[in-house]
Coordinates of C-alpha atoms in Angstrom, one line a residue:
M1 CA -9.1 18.7 13.2
N2 CA -7.5 18.4 9.7
T3 CA -6.1 22.0 9.7
L4 CA -2.8 23.7 10.6
E5 CA -2.5 26.6 13.0
T6 CA -0.4 29.7 12.4
K7 CA 2.6 28.3 14.3
D8 CA 2.4 25.1 12.2
Y9 CA 2.7 27.2 9.1
I10 CA 5.6 29.2 10.5
I11 CA 7.5 26.1 11.1
F12 CA 6.7 24.7 7.7
F13 CA 7.8 28.1 6.2
I14 CA 11.0 28.1 8.0
Y15 CA 11.7 24.5 6.7
F16 CA 10.8 25.6 3.2
V17 CA 13.3 28.5 3.3
M18 CA 16.0 26.6 4.8
V19 CA 15.9 23.7 2.4
A20 CA 15.3 26.2 -0.7
G21 CA 18.1 28.5 0.5
Y22 CA 20.5 25.6 1.2
G23 CA 19.7 24.2 -2.2
W24 CA 20.5 27.6 -3.8
W25 CA 23.8 28.0 -2.1
I26 CA 24.9 24.4 -3.1
Y27 CA 23.8 25.1 -6.7
K28 CA 25.6 28.6 -6.9
K29 CA 28.6 27.1 -5.2
K30 CA 29.0 24.0 -7.4
K31 CA 27.8 25.8 -10.6
S32 CA 31.1 27.4 -11.4
E33 CA 33.0 24.2 -10.9
S34 CA 31.4 22.1 -13.7
T35 CA 28.8 22.3 -16.4
A36 CA 29.2 18.8 -17.5
S37 CA 26.2 16.7 -18.0
R38 CA 27.5 13.8 -15.9
D39 CA 28.2 16.3 -13.0
Y40 CA 24.6 17.6 -13.3
F41 CA 23.0 14.2 -13.3
L42 CA 25.3 12.4 -10.9
A43 CA 27.2 15.2 -8.9
E44 CA 30.4 13.3 -10.0
G45 CA 33.0 13.0 -7.3
S46 CA 31.3 15.7 -5.1
L47 CA 28.8 13.9 -2.8
T48 CA 30.1 12.9 0.6
W49 CA 29.1 9.4 2.3
W50 CA 26.6 11.1 4.6
A51 CA 24.9 12.9 1.6
I52 CA 24.8 9.7 -0.4
G53 CA 23.3 7.8 2.7
A54 CA 20.8 10.5 3.4
S55 CA 19.8 10.8 -0.4
L56 CA 19.3 7.0 -0.7
I57 CA 16.9 7.0 2.3
S58 CA 15.1 10.4 1.3
S59 CA 14.4 9.1 -2.1
N60 CA 13.1 5.7 -1.0
I61 CA 10.9 6.9 1.9
S62 CA 7.9 8.8 0.7
A63 CA 4.1 8.8 1.0
E64 CA 4.0 5.0 0.2
Q65 CA 5.9 4.5 3.4
F66 CA 4.4 7.0 5.6
V67 CA 0.8 6.3 4.6
G68 CA 1.0 2.9 2.9
M69 CA 3.3 1.0 5.3
S70 CA 1.9 2.6 8.4
G71 CA -1.4 1.3 7.0
S72 CA 0.1 -2.2 6.7
G73 CA 1.4 -1.8 10.1
F74 CA -2.2 -1.3 11.3
K75 CA -3.6 -4.2 9.1
I76 CA -0.7 -6.8 9.2
G77 CA 1.6 -5.7 12.1
L78 CA 5.3 -5.6 12.5
A79 CA 5.8 -8.2 9.8
I80 CA 5.6 -5.5 7.1
S81 CA 9.0 -4.2 8.7
T82 CA 10.7 -7.0 6.6
Y83 CA 10.6 -4.7 3.7
E84 CA 12.8 -2.3 5.7
W85 CA 15.0 -4.7 7.6
M86 CA 15.8 -7.0 4.8
A87 CA 16.6 -3.9 2.7
A88 CA 19.4 -3.1 5.3
L89 CA 20.9 -6.5 4.5
T90 CA 20.5 -6.0 0.8
L91 CA 22.2 -2.7 0.8
I92 CA 25.4 -4.4 2.2
I93 CA 25.3 -6.9 -0.6
V94 CA 24.8 -4.2 -3.2
A95 CA 27.7 -2.1 -1.8
V96 CA 30.0 -5.1 -1.8
F97 CA 29.1 -6.8 -5.2
F98 CA 27.1 -4.4 -7.4
I99 CA 28.6 -0.9 -7.0
P100 CA 32.2 -2.0 -7.7
V101 CA 31.0 -3.4 -11.0
Y102 CA 29.2 -0.2 -12.0
L103 CA 32.1 2.1 -11.0
K104 CA 34.9 -0.2 -12.5
N105 CA 33.1 -0.2 -15.8
K106 CA 32.2 3.5 -15.7
I107 CA 28.4 2.9 -15.9
Y108 CA 26.3 5.9 -15.0
T109 CA 22.8 4.7 -16.1
M110 CA 21.1 1.4 -16.2
P111 CA 20.4 1.3 -20.0
Q112 CA 24.1 2.2 -20.4
F113 CA 24.9 -1.0 -18.5
L114 CA 22.6 -3.0 -20.8
H115 CA 24.0 -1.4 -23.9
Q116 CA 27.6 -2.0 -22.7
R117 CA 26.8 -5.6 -21.6
Y118 CA 24.2 -6.8 -24.1
N119 CA 23.4 -4.5 -27.0
G120 CA 21.7 -1.3 -28.2
T121 CA 18.3 -3.0 -28.8
V122 CA 18.1 -4.3 -25.2
A123 CA 19.2 -0.9 -23.7
M124 CA 16.7 1.1 -25.9
V125 CA 13.7 -1.3 -25.0
M126 CA 14.5 -1.0 -21.3
A127 CA 15.1 2.8 -21.5
V128 CA 11.7 3.5 -22.9
F129 CA 10.2 0.8 -20.6
W130 CA 11.7 2.6 -17.5
L131 CA 10.6 6.0 -18.5
L132 CA 7.1 4.7 -18.9
L133 CA 7.2 2.9 -15.6
Y134 CA 8.8 5.9 -13.7
V135 CA 6.2 8.5 -15.1
V136 CA 3.1 6.4 -15.4
V137 CA 3.5 4.2 -12.1
N138 CA 6.1 5.9 -9.8
L139 CA 5.9 9.5 -10.4
T140 CA 2.2 9.7 -10.6
S141 CA 1.7 7.5 -7.4
I142 CA 4.2 9.5 -5.3
L143 CA 2.4 12.7 -6.5
Y144 CA -1.1 11.5 -5.8
L145 CA -0.4 9.6 -2.5
G146 CA 1.8 12.5 -1.3
A147 CA -1.0 15.0 -2.0
I148 CA -3.7 12.8 -0.2
A149 CA -1.3 12.6 2.7
V150 CA -0.5 16.5 2.9
S151 CA -4.3 17.2 2.3
G152 CA -5.3 14.8 5.1
V153 CA -3.1 16.6 7.6
S154 CA -3.3 20.2 6.5
G155 CA -6.8 20.4 5.0
I156 CA -5.2 21.9 1.8
D157 CA -7.2 21.1 -1.3
L158 CA -5.9 17.8 -3.0
T159 CA -5.2 19.5 -6.4
W160 CA -3.5 22.3 -4.8
A161 CA -1.4 20.0 -2.7
M162 CA -0.3 18.1 -5.8
Y163 CA 0.6 21.5 -7.5
G164 CA 2.6 22.5 -4.5
L165 CA 4.5 19.2 -4.3
A166 CA 5.3 19.4 -7.9
F167 CA 6.6 22.9 -7.9
F168 CA 8.8 22.4 -4.9
S169 CA 10.3 19.1 -6.3
I170 CA 11.0 21.0 -9.6
I171 CA 12.9 23.6 -7.8
I172 CA 15.0 21.2 -6.0
T173 CA 15.6 19.0 -9.1
L174 CA 16.7 21.8 -11.5
G175 CA 19.8 22.3 -9.4
G176 CA 20.8 18.8 -10.4
M177 CA 22.1 15.7 -8.4
K178 CA 24.4 17.9 -6.1
V179 CA 21.4 19.8 -4.9
I180 CA 19.2 16.7 -4.4
G181 CA 22.0 15.0 -2.6
Y182 CA 22.9 17.6 -0.1
T183 CA 19.3 19.0 0.6
S184 CA 18.6 15.3 1.3
V185 CA 20.5 15.5 4.5
V186 CA 18.3 18.3 5.8
Q187 CA 15.2 16.4 4.4
V188 CA 16.2 13.2 6.4
F189 CA 16.7 15.2 9.5
F190 CA 13.2 16.5 9.5
L191 CA 12.0 13.2 8.4
I192 CA 13.5 11.5 11.4
L193 CA 12.6 14.2 13.9
G194 CA 9.0 14.3 12.7
G195 CA 8.7 10.7 12.6
L196 CA 10.1 10.2 16.1
A197 CA 7.7 12.8 17.4
T198 CA 4.8 10.8 15.8
T199 CA 5.9 7.6 17.3
Y200 CA 6.2 9.2 20.8
I201 CA 2.7 10.5 20.5
A202 CA 1.4 7.2 19.4
L203 CA 3.0 5.3 22.2
D204 CA 2.0 7.9 24.7
Q205 CA -1.5 7.7 23.6
V206 CA -1.6 4.1 24.0
A207 CA 0.1 4.3 27.7
D208 CA -2.4 7.0 28.7
H209 CA -5.6 4.9 27.4
F210 CA -4.6 2.0 29.6
G211 CA -3.4 4.1 32.5
T212 CA 0.2 3.1 32.3
P213 CA 2.3 6.4 31.8
G214 CA 5.5 6.2 29.7
I215 CA 6.3 5.3 26.2
L216 CA 7.7 2.0 27.2
A217 CA 4.7 0.9 29.0
G218 CA 2.8 1.9 25.9
F219 CA 4.8 -0.5 23.8
Q220 CA 4.4 -3.3 26.4
Q221 CA 0.7 -2.6 26.3
M222 CA 0.7 -3.0 22.5
I223 CA 2.5 -6.3 22.5
H224 CA 0.0 -7.5 25.2
R225 CA -3.0 -6.3 23.5
A226 CA -2.1 -7.3 20.0
P227 CA 0.4 -10.1 20.1
E228 CA -0.4 -11.2 16.5
H229 CA 0.7 -7.8 15.3
F230 CA 4.3 -8.6 16.6
D231 CA 4.9 -11.8 14.5
M232 CA 7.7 -11.2 11.9
I233 CA 6.9 -14.6 10.2
L234 CA 3.3 -15.1 9.4
P235 CA 1.6 -18.5 10.0
K236 CA -0.7 -19.7 7.1
S237 CA -3.7 -19.2 9.2
N238 CA -3.0 -15.3 9.2
P239 CA -5.4 -13.6 6.7
N240 CA -2.4 -11.6 5.4
Y241 CA -0.4 -14.6 4.4
L242 CA -0.8 -13.9 0.8
D243 CA 1.0 -10.5 1.1
L244 CA 3.9 -12.0 3.3
P245 CA 4.1 -15.8 3.0
G246 CA 6.1 -17.1 5.9
L247 CA 9.6 -17.8 5.2
S248 CA 9.4 -16.3 1.7
V249 CA 10.3 -13.0 3.3
L250 CA 13.8 -14.5 4.5
I251 CA 14.6 -16.9 1.7
G252 CA 12.3 -16.2 -1.3
G253 CA 10.8 -13.3 -3.3
M254 CA 11.8 -10.7 -0.9
W255 CA 15.4 -11.0 -2.0
I256 CA 14.3 -10.3 -5.7
V257 CA 12.2 -7.2 -4.6
N258 CA 15.1 -5.8 -2.6
L259 CA 18.0 -6.7 -4.9
N260 CA 16.2 -5.5 -7.9
Y261 CA 15.2 -2.2 -6.2
W262 CA 18.3 -1.3 -4.5
G263 CA 20.8 -2.8 -7.1
C264 CA 19.2 -2.5 -10.6
N265 CA 17.3 0.7 -10.2
Q266 CA 18.5 4.0 -11.7
Y267 CA 16.4 5.9 -9.3
I268 CA 18.4 4.5 -6.3
V269 CA 21.8 3.5 -7.7
Q270 CA 22.3 6.9 -9.1
R271 CA 22.9 8.4 -5.7
A272 CA 26.0 6.2 -5.4
L273 CA 27.4 6.2 -9.0
G274 CA 28.9 10.0 -8.6
A275 CA 31.4 8.7 -5.8
D276 CA 34.5 6.6 -5.5
L277 CA 34.1 3.1 -4.2
K278 CA 34.9 3.9 -0.6
T279 CA 32.6 6.8 -0.2
A280 CA 29.8 5.0 -2.1
R281 CA 30.1 2.1 0.1
T282 CA 30.3 4.0 3.4
G283 CA 27.1 6.0 2.3
I284 CA 25.2 2.7 1.5
L285 CA 26.2 1.4 5.0
F286 CA 24.9 4.5 6.5
A287 CA 21.6 4.1 4.5
A288 CA 21.5 0.5 5.9
F289 CA 21.8 1.7 9.5
L290 CA 18.9 4.3 8.8
K291 CA 16.7 1.4 7.3
L292 CA 16.9 -0.3 10.6
L293 CA 15.2 2.7 12.1
M294 CA 12.4 3.1 9.7
P295 CA 10.0 0.6 11.2
V296 CA 10.1 2.6 14.5
L297 CA 9.1 5.8 12.7
I298 CA 6.4 4.2 10.3
V299 CA 5.3 0.8 11.3
V300 CA 5.0 1.2 15.1
P301 CA 2.6 4.2 14.9
G302 CA 0.4 2.0 12.6
I303 CA 0.2 -0.8 15.3
A304 CA -0.5 1.9 18.0
A305 CA -3.4 3.2 15.9
Y306 CA -4.7 -0.5 15.5
V307 CA -4.6 -1.0 19.4
L308 CA -6.5 2.2 20.0
Y309 CA -8.9 1.6 17.2
Q310 CA -9.8 -1.9 18.7
E311 CA -10.2 -0.1 22.0
K312 CA -12.7 2.4 20.3
S313 CA -10.6 5.3 21.7
G314 CA -11.5 8.8 20.7
T315 CA -10.5 10.0 17.3
F316 CA -9.3 6.5 16.4
T317 CA -12.7 5.3 15.8
S318 CA -12.7 7.5 12.6
I319 CA -10.2 5.3 10.8
S320 CA -12.1 4.2 7.8
N321 CA -9.2 2.2 6.3
P322 CA -5.7 1.3 7.3
D323 CA -4.2 3.9 5.2
S324 CA -5.9 6.7 7.1
A325 CA -4.1 5.6 10.4
Y326 CA -1.1 7.8 10.0
P327 CA -2.8 11.1 9.1
V328 CA -5.1 10.4 12.2
L329 CA -1.9 10.3 14.4
L330 CA -0.5 13.5 12.9
N331 CA -3.6 15.3 13.7
L332 CA -3.2 14.5 17.3
L333 CA 0.0 16.2 17.5
P334 CA 0.3 19.6 19.4
V335 CA 0.5 22.9 17.6
G336 CA 4.1 23.3 16.4
L337 CA 5.0 19.7 16.5
K338 CA 2.3 19.0 14.0
G339 CA 4.0 21.7 11.7
L340 CA 7.3 19.9 12.2
S341 CA 5.7 16.5 11.3
F342 CA 3.9 18.0 8.3
A343 CA 7.3 19.4 7.2
A344 CA 8.8 15.8 7.4
L345 CA 6.0 14.3 5.4
T346 CA 6.3 17.0 2.8
A347 CA 10.1 16.5 2.8
A348 CA 9.7 12.7 2.2
V349 CA 7.4 13.3 -0.8
V350 CA 9.4 16.2 -2.4
A351 CA 12.8 14.2 -2.0
S352 CA 11.3 11.2 -3.5
L353 CA 9.7 13.1 -6.4
A354 CA 13.0 15.1 -6.9
G355 CA 14.9 12.0 -7.1
K356 CA 12.6 10.2 -9.4
V357 CA 12.4 13.1 -11.9
N358 CA 16.2 13.4 -11.9
S359 CA 16.3 9.8 -12.9
I360 CA 13.8 10.3 -15.7
A361 CA 15.7 13.2 -17.0
T362 CA 19.0 11.2 -16.9
I363 CA 17.7 8.2 -18.8
F364 CA 15.9 10.5 -21.5
T365 CA 18.8 12.8 -22.0
L366 CA 21.8 10.5 -21.9
D367 CA 20.2 7.2 -23.2
I368 CA 17.6 8.4 -25.8
Y369 CA 18.2 12.1 -26.6
K370 CA 22.0 11.8 -27.0
K371 CA 22.0 8.4 -28.8
V372 CA 19.0 8.8 -31.1
I373 CA 17.7 12.3 -31.4
N374 CA 20.9 14.5 -31.3
K375 CA 24.2 12.5 -31.2
E376 CA 26.4 15.6 -31.6
S377 CA 24.8 17.4 -28.7
S378 CA 27.1 19.6 -26.4
E379 CA 27.5 18.9 -22.6
K380 CA 25.9 22.2 -22.0
N381 CA 22.9 21.4 -24.4
L382 CA 22.5 18.0 -22.5
V383 CA 22.1 19.9 -19.3
V384 CA 19.3 22.0 -20.7
I385 CA 17.6 19.1 -22.2
G386 CA 17.6 17.5 -18.8
K387 CA 16.1 20.5 -17.2
I388 CA 13.3 20.6 -19.7
T389 CA 12.7 16.9 -19.2
V390 CA 12.4 17.6 -15.4
I391 CA 9.6 20.2 -16.0
V392 CA 7.7 18.2 -18.8
S393 CA 7.8 14.9 -16.8
T394 CA 6.5 16.6 -13.7
I395 CA 3.6 18.3 -15.5
L396 CA 2.7 15.0 -17.1
G397 CA 2.7 13.4 -13.7
V398 CA 0.3 16.1 -12.4
I399 CA -2.0 15.7 -15.4
I400 CA -2.1 11.9 -15.4
A401 CA -2.2 11.1 -11.6
P402 CA -5.9 12.1 -10.9
H403 CA -7.1 9.8 -13.7
L404 CA -5.6 6.6 -12.6
G405 CA -8.3 5.9 -10.0
M406 CA -5.9 5.4 -7.2
D407 CA -7.0 5.9 -3.5
K408 CA -4.4 5.5 -0.8
Q409 CA -4.6 1.8 -0.5
G410 CA -5.1 1.3 -4.2
G411 CA -2.1 3.5 -5.0
F412 CA 0.3 1.4 -3.0
Q413 CA -1.0 -1.8 -4.6
Y414 CA -0.7 -0.1 -8.0
I415 CA 3.0 0.4 -7.5
Q416 CA 3.5 -3.2 -6.2
E417 CA 1.6 -4.8 -9.0
Y418 CA 3.1 -3.1 -11.9
T419 CA 6.7 -3.1 -10.7
G420 CA 6.5 -6.7 -9.6
F421 CA 5.5 -7.8 -12.9
V422 CA 9.0 -7.0 -14.2
S423 CA 11.2 -7.3 -11.3
P424 CA 12.2 -10.9 -11.7
G425 CA 13.2 -10.6 -15.4
I426 CA 15.2 -7.5 -14.9
F427 CA 16.9 -8.9 -11.8
A428 CA 17.8 -12.1 -13.8
M429 CA 19.1 -10.2 -16.7
F430 CA 21.3 -8.0 -14.4
I431 CA 22.7 -10.7 -12.2
L432 CA 23.8 -12.9 -15.0
G433 CA 25.0 -9.8 -17.0
F434 CA 27.3 -9.1 -14.0
F435 CA 28.8 -12.4 -13.0
W436 CA 28.4 -14.8 -16.1
K437 CA 30.3 -13.9 -19.1
R438 CA 28.3 -16.2 -21.5
A439 CA 25.1 -14.3 -21.1
T440 CA 23.8 -13.2 -24.5
S441 CA 21.6 -10.4 -25.7
N442 CA 18.8 -12.6 -26.8
A443 CA 18.8 -14.4 -23.5
A444 CA 18.4 -10.9 -21.8
L445 CA 15.3 -10.1 -24.2
F446 CA 13.9 -13.5 -23.1
A447 CA 14.2 -12.5 -19.4
T448 CA 12.7 -9.0 -19.9
I449 CA 9.8 -9.9 -22.1
G450 CA 9.3 -13.5 -20.9
G451 CA 9.6 -12.6 -17.2
F452 CA 6.8 -10.1 -17.7
V453 CA 4.4 -12.6 -19.6
F454 CA 5.1 -15.3 -17.0
S455 CA 4.2 -12.9 -14.3
V456 CA 1.0 -11.9 -16.0
I457 CA 0.1 -15.5 -16.5
L458 CA 0.6 -16.5 -12.8
K459 CA -1.2 -13.5 -11.7
F460 CA -4.4 -14.3 -13.6
L461 CA -4.1 -18.1 -13.4
P462 CA -6.5 -18.5 -10.4
G463 CA -9.2 -17.1 -12.6
W464 CA -8.6 -19.6 -15.2
T465 CA -8.1 -22.8 -13.4
D466 CA -8.5 -24.2 -9.8
L467 CA -5.1 -24.0 -8.0
S468 CA -6.4 -25.9 -4.8
F469 CA -4.2 -28.9 -5.6
L470 CA -1.1 -26.7 -4.7
H471 CA -2.4 -25.7 -1.2
P472 CA -1.1 -28.9 0.6
I473 CA 2.4 -28.2 -0.5
G474 CA 2.1 -24.6 0.4
F475 CA 2.3 -23.0 -3.0
A476 CA -1.5 -21.7 -3.1
I477 CA -3.4 -19.9 -0.4
Q478 CA -7.1 -19.2 -0.4
N479 CA -7.9 -15.5 -0.9
P480 CA -10.4 -14.6 2.0
S481 CA -12.1 -12.1 -0.3
S482 CA -12.5 -13.9 -3.6
G483 CA -12.3 -17.6 -2.3
L484 CA -9.8 -18.4 -5.0
F485 CA -6.6 -20.2 -4.4
E486 CA -3.7 -17.9 -5.4
I487 CA 0.0 -18.2 -5.5
P488 CA 1.3 -15.5 -3.0
F489 CA 2.8 -12.5 -4.7
L490 CA 6.5 -12.9 -3.4
D491 CA 6.3 -16.8 -4.4
R492 CA 5.3 -15.7 -7.9
M493 CA 8.2 -13.6 -8.1
G494 CA 10.5 -16.4 -7.0
I495 CA 9.0 -18.8 -9.6
V496 CA 9.3 -16.3 -12.5
F497 CA 13.0 -15.4 -11.5
V498 CA 14.0 -19.1 -11.7
I499 CA 12.1 -19.5 -15.0
C500 CA 14.0 -16.4 -16.3
M501 CA 17.4 -17.7 -15.0
I502 CA 17.0 -21.1 -16.7
G503 CA 15.7 -19.6 -19.9
M504 CA 18.7 -17.3 -20.0
Y505 CA 21.1 -20.2 -19.2
L506 CA 19.7 -22.4 -22.0
I507 CA 19.4 -19.7 -24.7
S508 CA 23.1 -18.4 -23.9
A509 CA 24.4 -21.9 -23.9
I510 CA 23.0 -22.7 -27.3
E511 CA 24.0 -19.3 -28.9
T512 CA 27.6 -19.4 -27.4
S513 CA 28.0 -23.0 -28.7
R514 CA 27.2 -21.6 -32.2
G515 CA 29.9 -19.0 -32.0
V516 CA 28.3 -16.0 -30.3
K517 CA 30.6 -14.0 -28.3
P518 CA 28.9 -11.8 -25.6
E519 CA 30.6 -8.4 -24.5
A520 CA 31.6 -9.3 -20.9
L521 CA 32.0 -6.7 -18.2
E522 CA 35.5 -6.1 -16.6
I523 CA 35.6 -7.8 -13.3
D524 CA 38.4 -7.9 -10.9
T525 CA 37.9 -9.9 -7.7
K526 CA 40.0 -7.4 -5.8
M527 CA 37.3 -4.8 -6.2
F528 CA 35.1 -6.7 -4.0
K529 CA 37.3 -6.5 -1.1
T530 CA 36.2 -4.2 1.8
N531 CA 37.9 -2.3 4.5
P532 CA 37.8 -3.2 8.1
G533 CA 35.3 -0.4 9.0
F534 CA 32.8 -1.5 6.4
V535 CA 33.1 -5.1 7.7
A536 CA 32.6 -4.2 11.3
G537 CA 29.5 -2.1 10.4
S538 CA 28.0 -4.8 8.1
L539 CA 28.6 -7.5 11.0
L540 CA 26.9 -5.0 13.5
I541 CA 23.8 -4.7 11.2
T542 CA 23.5 -8.4 10.6
G543 CA 23.7 -8.9 14.5
I544 CA 21.0 -6.4 15.0
L545 CA 18.8 -8.1 12.3
V546 CA 19.3 -11.6 13.9
A547 CA 18.4 -10.1 17.2
L548 CA 15.2 -8.5 15.9
Y549 CA 14.0 -11.6 14.1
T550 CA 14.9 -13.8 17.3
I551 CA 12.7 -11.6 19.5
F552 CA 9.8 -11.0 17.1
W553 CA 9.8 -14.4 15.2

């Protein structure tokens, strides 16, 4: 039944009061300490490692993961966990190599990095682009998918669910990065607790259906009944190979997806930019450990729902598409526990919204308003403009979201499609900007614009010409629904990334030979040195990943 009982609402209300009250306390406590714009947007120097780690996870995990990734667990299986587990390894790389460069060069926004490393044209083009991407793609999809998830569990009208999520996220975001950072600790607690409760119920349902009590017995039944759903590396015969093409998840495009998302993304990197290097690294390492846990909370329930759907068990027969698997599981929770999981789901959506809106406000205020509209703006005025941007962008998201034609599954694909077109070019521009002094601004523009053009061409190429000749060498797979031979999404990203890197190298080599002198960043090899505790944690994460891939290969 898609409704919440009185006890559920009481638990949710306690959660709301606790988070809002804690956020207000942090806001009042920190308000007197600083009114600087950097402090508002970044919580400069005041976030602890656990607040940074929790904020990274709560900003990353939202309706797309709870609904979309659980749905992918239903459809594809454990292989979709590669997005989470490879992210754990990616976070270690970002902590070691990316964050020191940002902090050493006092970089607080991604457009600022582009301005400092390349020029104002590259920075302004990307600032406007990121604003459009964040508002039209990310903010709207989080709002809409989040509202669908909340509505599916509580029975609240979809439109009112969207209004509620928007209002709650504005309240959190207006307090600035400090409030987002510290309330994220509470959000992640509810997130993990509610997620674990849902996983327990899912495994228990499987165990009860087959008459083998206990959640471990339920897990064993899942492996026995759906062995193909526990392959981490999909064979070409798997109908989902186009989504996760074999070894590309380990050595191909998945690295570009993750390194671009975790290392070149204002929305994510912002959480660590307000801390010193040791604190930032420890927080990112903490987030990496939490990423290892995410498939247990998100993917396993989806696989359990698949097994019970195949068995035509009770309410699971009502699953109309993969993305309805998680809401169906939540509706099985007992009164009280359902309210807790509803709070966890709402926490994920609100935290993700708050983080996204704060990043939109940061880019607009520091990279557009201050540099173009009002160059003499005071620090206090910048904070006011940031708060206005928070409200305006959220309202825009609420207005636009219902008109994009997204359903749950379409919304997830919508995000992947549009961000995937630009990720290879942006990552090429960042990676060469970091570590190759000769990379020029024209080369960066080629990567940005050229990367997008090549991604579009490769996406629509199957409709223009027959790519079956690429099938024998593994570069094209026949789409079961259309019958066309397509280049898998992650492979397309890898190809475009290589094109962008080669293009940037050639353009930069030609320009520097003609006397162009790019502005290189300050790099000191000593800043890449890590402490023993970080090394030990990194090795532990790597060992766990090797074990997981060995067991579920």
